[in-house]
PDB file of C-alpha atoms in Angstrom:
ATOM      1  CA  MET A   1      23.321  17.667  24.682  1.00 50.00           C
ATOM      2  CA  ASN A   2      19.745  18.102  23.563  1.00 53.00           C
ATOM      3  CA  PHE A   3      20.873  18.261  19.910  1.00 49.00           C
ATOM      4  CA  LEU A   4      22.786  14.972  20.256  1.00 46.00           C
ATOM      5  CA  HIS A   5      19.779  13.325  21.861  1.00 48.00           C
ATOM      6  CA  CYS A   6      17.522  14.433  18.963  1.00 43.00           C
ATOM      7  CA  LEU A   7      20.117  13.342  16.419  1.00 41.00           C
ATOM      8  CA  SER A   8      20.389   9.878  17.973  1.00 44.00           C
ATOM      9  CA  ILE A   9      16.587   9.492  17.908  1.00 47.00           C
ATOM     10  CA  VAL A  10      16.479  10.497  14.232  1.00 46.00           C
ATOM     11  CA  MET A  11      19.280   8.020  13.428  1.00 47.00           C
ATOM     12  CA  LEU A  12      17.456   5.261  15.292  1.00 45.00           C
ATOM     13  CA  ILE A  13      14.268   5.929  13.332  1.00 46.00           C
ATOM     14  CA  LEU A  14      16.099   6.011   9.993  1.00 49.00           C
ATOM     15  CA  THR A  15      17.993   2.825  10.806  1.00 44.00           C
ATOM     16  CA  SER A  16      14.884   0.952  11.884  1.00 42.00           C
ATOM     17  CA  GLN A  17      13.123   1.922   8.666  1.00 42.00           C
ATOM     18  CA  VAL A  18      15.977   0.536   6.600  1.00 44.00           C
ATOM     19  CA  VAL A  19      16.015  -2.695   8.590  1.00 47.00           C
ATOM     20  CA  SER A  20      12.326  -3.326   8.050  1.00 52.00           C
ATOM     21  CA  ALA A  21      12.423  -2.386   4.356  1.00 77.00           C
ATOM     22  CA  SER A  22      13.103  -5.939   3.156  1.00 92.00           C
ATOM     23  CA  ASP A  23      10.696  -8.857   3.157  1.00 96.00           C
ATOM     24  CA  TRP A  24      12.860 -11.958   2.796  1.00 98.00           C
ATOM     25  CA  LYS A  25      11.008 -15.082   1.632  1.00 98.00           C
ATOM     26  CA  TYR A  26      12.359 -18.602   1.275  1.00 97.00           C
ATOM     27  CA  GLY A  27      13.673 -19.307  -2.215  1.00 96.00           C
ATOM     28  CA  GLY A  28      15.388 -22.708  -2.008  1.00 94.00           C
ATOM     29  CA  MET A  29      18.786 -24.003  -1.016  1.00 93.00           C
ATOM     30  CA  THR A  30      22.175 -24.555  -2.574  1.00 91.00           C
ATOM     31  CA  LYS A  31      24.984 -26.962  -1.727  1.00 89.00           C
ATOM     32  CA  SER A  32      28.658 -26.343  -2.200  1.00 77.00           C
ATOM     33  CA  GLY A  33      30.816 -29.193  -0.963  1.00 78.00           C
ATOM     34  CA  ASN A  34      29.746 -29.863   2.630  1.00 85.00           C
ATOM     35  CA  ASP A  35      28.097 -26.448   3.024  1.00 88.00           C
ATOM     36  CA  THR A  36      24.382 -25.813   2.577  1.00 94.00           C
ATOM     37  CA  ASP A  37      23.091 -22.281   2.060  1.00 96.00           C
ATOM     38  CA  ILE A  38      19.446 -21.343   2.395  1.00 97.00           C
ATOM     39  CA  VAL A  39      18.394 -18.799  -0.241  1.00 97.00           C
ATOM     40  CA  PHE A  40      15.855 -16.009   0.295  1.00 97.00           C
ATOM     41  CA  TYR A  41      14.411 -13.522  -2.173  1.00 97.00           C
ATOM     42  CA  ASP A  42      13.319 -10.035  -1.165  1.00 97.00           C
ATOM     43  CA  ASN A  43       9.631  -9.853  -1.974  1.00 96.00           C
ATOM     44  CA  SER A  44       9.677  -6.062  -1.488  1.00 95.00           C
ATOM     45  CA  SER A  45      12.455  -5.528  -4.054  1.00 92.00           C
ATOM     46  CA  ILE A  46      10.663  -7.137  -7.000  1.00 96.00           C
ATOM     47  CA  ILE A  47      10.474  -4.689  -9.898  1.00 96.00           C
ATOM     48  CA  ARG A  48       8.567  -5.677 -13.006  1.00 95.00           C
ATOM     49  CA  THR A  49       8.821  -4.019 -16.408  1.00 92.00           C
ATOM     50  CA  SER A  50       7.157  -5.144 -19.616  1.00 89.00           C
ATOM     51  CA  THR A  51       9.927  -7.674 -20.293  1.00 87.00           C
ATOM     52  CA  VAL A  52      12.110  -8.113 -17.211  1.00 96.00           C
ATOM     53  CA  THR A  53      11.582  -8.825 -13.522  1.00 97.00           C
ATOM     54  CA  ARG A  54      14.383  -7.742 -11.162  1.00 97.00           C
ATOM     55  CA  PHE A  55      14.812  -8.946  -7.576  1.00 97.00           C
ATOM     56  CA  TRP A  56      17.418  -9.479  -4.857  1.00 97.00           C
ATOM     57  CA  ILE A  57      18.386 -12.744  -3.210  1.00 97.00           C
ATOM     58  CA  LYS A  58      20.583 -13.465  -0.235  1.00 97.00           C
ATOM     59  CA  SER A  59      21.901 -16.729   1.115  1.00 97.00           C
ATOM     60  CA  ILE A  60      22.603 -17.686   4.707  1.00 96.00           C
ATOM     61  CA  SER A  61      24.462 -20.806   5.705  1.00 95.00           C
ATOM     62  CA  LEU A  62      22.320 -23.474   7.342  1.00 96.00           C
ATOM     63  CA  LYS A  63      24.894 -23.632  10.153  1.00 95.00           C
ATOM     64  CA  LYS A  64      24.374 -19.914  10.901  1.00 95.00           C
ATOM     65  CA  LEU A  65      20.581 -20.265  10.799  1.00 96.00           C
ATOM     66  CA  ASN A  66      20.746 -23.199  13.232  1.00 95.00           C
ATOM     67  CA  ALA A  67      23.173 -21.381  15.551  1.00 95.00           C
ATOM     68  CA  TYR A  68      21.013 -18.244  15.492  1.00 95.00           C
ATOM     69  CA  SER A  69      17.854 -20.191  16.384  1.00 94.00           C
ATOM     70  CA  ALA A  70      19.659 -22.059  19.174  1.00 94.00           C
ATOM     71  CA  GLN A  71      20.566 -18.860  21.056  1.00 93.00           C
ATOM     72  CA  LYS A  72      18.498 -18.791  24.265  1.00 93.00           C
ATOM     73  CA  SER A  73      18.191 -14.996  24.140  1.00 92.00           C
ATOM     74  CA  ARG A  74      16.433 -15.195  20.755  1.00 93.00           C
ATOM     75  CA  ARG A  75      14.397 -18.375  21.136  1.00 91.00           C
ATOM     76  CA  SER A  76      11.228 -16.834  22.591  1.00 92.00           C
ATOM     77  CA  GLN A  77      11.024 -14.058  19.968  1.00 94.00           C
ATOM     78  CA  LEU A  78      11.642 -16.514  17.111  1.00 95.00           C
ATOM     79  CA  ILE A  79       9.070 -19.021  18.385  1.00 95.00           C
ATOM     80  CA  ASP A  80       6.453 -16.298  18.928  1.00 96.00           C
ATOM     81  CA  ALA A  81       6.947 -14.768  15.470  1.00 96.00           C
ATOM     82  CA  SER A  82       6.894 -18.196  13.783  1.00 96.00           C
ATOM     83  CA  ALA A  83       3.853 -19.386  15.755  1.00 96.00           C
ATOM     84  CA  THR A  84       1.921 -16.234  14.814  1.00 97.00           C
ATOM     85  CA  LYS A  85       2.516 -16.856  11.103  1.00 97.00           C
ATOM     86  CA  ILE A  86       1.556 -20.526  11.433  1.00 96.00           C
ATOM     87  CA  ALA A  87      -1.614 -19.637  13.364  1.00 96.00           C
ATOM     88  CA  GLN A  88      -2.566 -17.191  10.591  1.00 97.00           C
ATOM     89  CA  GLY A  89      -2.321 -20.026   8.055  1.00 95.00           C
ATOM     90  CA  TYR A  90       0.723 -18.578   6.290  1.00 96.00           C
ATOM     91  CA  ILE A  91       2.455 -20.945   3.867  1.00 95.00           C
ATOM     92  CA  PRO A  92       5.663 -19.732   2.200  1.00 97.00           C
ATOM     93  CA  ALA A  93       5.043 -19.256  -1.535  1.00 95.00           C
ATOM     94  CA  PHE A  94       7.974 -21.520  -2.436  1.00 95.00           C
ATOM     95  CA  LEU A  95       6.373 -24.456  -0.618  1.00 94.00           C
ATOM     96  CA  GLY A  96       3.139 -23.788  -2.481  1.00 91.00           C
ATOM     97  CA  LEU A  97       4.783 -24.379  -5.857  1.00 90.00           C
ATOM     98  CA  LYS A  98       3.272 -27.475  -7.442  1.00 85.00           C
ATOM     99  CA  SER A  99       6.568 -29.325  -7.990  1.00 79.00           C
ATOM    100  CA  VAL A 100       7.837 -28.495  -4.498  1.00 85.00           C
ATOM    101  CA  ARG A 101       4.570 -29.426  -2.784  1.00 81.00           C
ATOM    102  CA  ALA A 102       4.557 -32.777  -4.618  1.00 78.00           C
ATOM    103  CA  ALA A 103       7.933 -33.632  -3.057  1.00 79.00           C
ATOM    104  CA  SER A 104       6.359 -33.917   0.435  1.00 78.00           C
ATOM    105  CA  LYS A 105       5.438 -37.520   1.181  1.00 80.00           C
ATOM    106  CA  SER A 106       2.794 -36.718   3.802  1.00 87.00           C
ATOM    107  CA  ASP A 107       0.842 -33.863   5.365  1.00 88.00           C
ATOM    108  CA  ILE A 108       2.941 -34.179   8.520  1.00 90.00           C
ATOM    109  CA  GLU A 109       6.169 -33.858   6.516  1.00 89.00           C
ATOM    110  CA  PHE A 110       4.739 -30.823   4.695  1.00 90.00           C
ATOM    111  CA  LYS A 111       3.699 -29.145   7.976  1.00 92.00           C
ATOM    112  CA  ASP A 112       7.185 -29.760   9.383  1.00 94.00           C
ATOM    113  CA  ARG A 113       8.717 -28.139   6.278  1.00 93.00           C
ATOM    114  CA  VAL A 114       6.348 -25.173   6.607  1.00 95.00           C
ATOM    115  CA  ALA A 115       7.333 -24.645  10.260  1.00 96.00           C
ATOM    116  CA  THR A 116      11.049 -24.893   9.465  1.00 96.00           C
ATOM    117  CA  VAL A 117      10.875 -22.525   6.492  1.00 97.00           C
ATOM    118  CA  ILE A 118       8.816 -19.993   8.455  1.00 97.00           C
ATOM    119  CA  LEU A 119      11.458 -20.024  11.198  1.00 97.00           C
ATOM    120  CA  TRP A 120      14.161 -19.471   8.559  1.00 97.00           C
ATOM    121  CA  GLU A 121      12.205 -16.539   7.083  1.00 98.00           C
ATOM    122  CA  VAL A 122      11.815 -14.961  10.519  1.00 97.00           C
ATOM    123  CA  ILE A 123      15.574 -15.261  11.071  1.00 97.00           C
ATOM    124  CA  ALA A 124      16.402 -13.969   7.565  1.00 97.00           C
ATOM    125  CA  ASN A 125      14.416 -10.809   8.315  1.00 96.00           C
ATOM    126  CA  ASN A 126      16.580 -10.020  11.350  1.00 94.00           C
ATOM    127  CA  HIS A 127      19.252  -7.467  10.488  1.00 90.00           C
ATOM    128  CA  ASP A 128      21.984  -9.092  12.565  1.00 91.00           C
ATOM    129  CA  ILE A 129      22.128 -12.485  10.820  1.00 94.00           C
ATOM    130  CA  LYS A 130      25.254 -12.735   8.661  1.00 94.00           C
ATOM    131  CA  MET A 131      24.663 -13.651   5.034  1.00 95.00           C
ATOM    132  CA  SER A 132      26.951 -15.643   2.733  1.00 94.00           C
ATOM    133  CA  SER A 133      25.978 -13.824  -0.454  1.00 94.00           C
ATOM    134  CA  ARG A 134      23.690 -11.169  -1.910  1.00 95.00           C
ATOM    135  CA  PHE A 135      22.841 -10.886  -5.607  1.00 95.00           C
ATOM    136  CA  CYS A 136      20.496  -8.951  -7.840  1.00 96.00           C
ATOM    137  CA  PHE A 137      18.951 -11.039 -10.625  1.00 96.00           C
ATOM    138  CA  GLU A 138      16.892 -10.256 -13.665  1.00 97.00           C
ATOM    139  CA  ILE A 139      14.524 -12.730 -15.271  1.00 97.00           C
ATOM    140  CA  ASN A 140      13.123 -12.293 -18.753  1.00 97.00           C
ATOM    141  CA  CYS A 141       9.846 -14.048 -17.979  1.00 95.00           C
ATOM    142  CA  ASP A 142       8.706 -14.382 -21.614  1.00 94.00           C
ATOM    143  CA  GLN A 143      12.023 -15.805 -22.851  1.00 96.00           C
ATOM    144  CA  LYS A 144      12.647 -17.868 -19.664  1.00 95.00           C
ATOM    145  CA  MET A 145      16.144 -16.456 -19.254  1.00 97.00           C
ATOM    146  CA  ILE A 146      18.049 -15.231 -16.189  1.00 97.00           C
ATOM    147  CA  ARG A 147      21.164 -13.222 -15.404  1.00 96.00           C
ATOM    148  CA  ALA A 148      22.949 -11.892 -12.336  1.00 95.00           C
ATOM    149  CA  VAL A 149      23.241  -8.112 -12.475  1.00 94.00           C
ATOM    150  CA  GLU A 150      25.435  -7.542  -9.435  1.00 93.00           C
ATOM    151  CA  GLY A 151      26.353  -9.229  -6.208  1.00 94.00           C
ATOM    152  CA  ASP A 152      28.681  -9.824  -3.318  1.00 93.00           C
ATOM    153  CA  LEU A 153      30.072 -12.745  -1.343  1.00 92.00           C
ATOM    154  CA  PHE A 154      30.665 -12.356   2.398  1.00 92.00           C
ATOM    155  CA  ASP A 155      33.173 -13.857   4.825  1.00 90.00           C
ATOM    156  CA  ASN A 156      32.149 -15.426   8.160  1.00 87.00           C
ATOM    157  CA  GLN A 157      32.264 -12.038   9.906  1.00 88.00           C
ATOM    158  CA  GLY A 158      29.852 -10.505   7.372  1.00 88.00           C
ATOM    159  CA  ASN A 159      32.490  -8.482   5.473  1.00 91.00           C
ATOM    160  CA  VAL A 160      32.317  -8.253   1.690  1.00 93.00           C
ATOM    161  CA  LYS A 161      34.959 -10.450   0.052  1.00 92.00           C
ATOM    162  CA  PRO A 162      37.095  -8.851  -2.664  1.00 91.00           C
ATOM    163  CA  LYS A 163      35.724  -9.489  -6.158  1.00 85.00           C
ATOM    164  CA  GLN A 164      37.635 -12.034  -8.223  1.00 79.00           C
ATOM    165  CA  GLY A 165      36.986 -10.230 -11.507  1.00 75.00           C
ATOM    166  CA  PRO A 166      34.042  -8.844 -13.426  1.00 76.00           C
ATOM    167  CA  MET A 167      30.682 -10.548 -13.030  1.00 79.00           C
ATOM    168  CA  ASN A 168      29.320 -12.424 -16.024  1.00 82.00           C
ATOM    169  CA  GLN A 169      26.090 -10.563 -16.795  1.00 88.00           C
ATOM    170  CA  GLU A 170      25.101 -12.607 -19.836  1.00 93.00           C
ATOM    171  CA  TRP A 171      21.634 -14.066 -20.117  1.00 96.00           C
ATOM    172  CA  GLY A 172      21.264 -17.814 -19.703  1.00 96.00           C
ATOM    173  CA  PHE A 173      18.308 -20.102 -20.257  1.00 97.00           C
ATOM    174  CA  ILE A 174      16.405 -21.316 -17.203  1.00 96.00           C
ATOM    175  CA  ALA A 175      16.544 -25.108 -16.973  1.00 95.00           C
ATOM    176  CA  PRO A 176      13.473 -26.945 -15.646  1.00 91.00           C
ATOM    177  CA  ASP A 177      13.388 -28.107 -12.017  1.00 88.00           C
ATOM    178  CA  THR A 178      16.156 -25.749 -10.915  1.00 91.00           C
ATOM    179  CA  THR A 179      16.253 -22.990  -8.336  1.00 92.00           C
ATOM    180  CA  SER A 180      16.120 -20.460 -11.195  1.00 94.00           C
ATOM    181  CA  ALA A 181      12.948 -22.097 -12.539  1.00 94.00           C
ATOM    182  CA  TRP A 182      11.350 -21.876  -9.096  1.00 93.00           C
ATOM    183  CA  TRP A 183      12.389 -18.219  -8.744  1.00 95.00           C
ATOM    184  CA  SER A 184      10.776 -17.608 -12.122  1.00 95.00           C
ATOM    185  CA  GLU A 185       7.518 -19.107 -10.833  1.00 93.00           C
ATOM    186  CA  LEU A 186       7.721 -16.945  -7.716  1.00 94.00           C
ATOM    187  CA  VAL A 187       8.532 -13.541  -9.217  1.00 95.00           C
ATOM    188  CA  CYS A 188       7.061 -13.592 -12.746  1.00 93.00           C
ATOM    189  CA  LEU A 189       3.415 -12.660 -13.106  1.00 86.00           C
ATOM    190  CA  PRO A 190       1.236 -15.491 -14.409  1.00 80.00           C
ATOM    191  CA  LYS A 191       0.230 -15.193 -18.057  1.00 71.00           C
TER     192      LYS A 191
END
């Protein structure tokens, strides 16, 4: 019995380290029909070489984020974690991008966006929120090109959907004022 107790403690420690290994930051949103997905990039997974920057993104449906934040059992923890970040003056990097910041009509609107995005980031960093997709991207920062390296889509229960064929891993140019352009600003080192 003592061995099983020690084993369960070791498993708990290993699991908690994996859970806290990611640092999901807001990276925009996508719409598909009536569905809106909020996209996050893993700040801790960014790997830079001399020519390419690699990072992971995940998307979570706005409906799931709203349902998660509405759960009474989670509300206090989410509010506390969000309030701490706001009190520390944290502003998500995405909202600090010049083109994104310019879209806010007033300081009040900007502060509301900051509070909402911080709440989303807090939720995204919880291991039990179900994601819609997860992809690894590479950006050639000098050439302003992007490609998906690998990825998965998930069903509503969080299970990986079967792949519909091989992923297109070809490089494509990054168009201005797109989510890919904003990701480029977030993950590429300034020149």
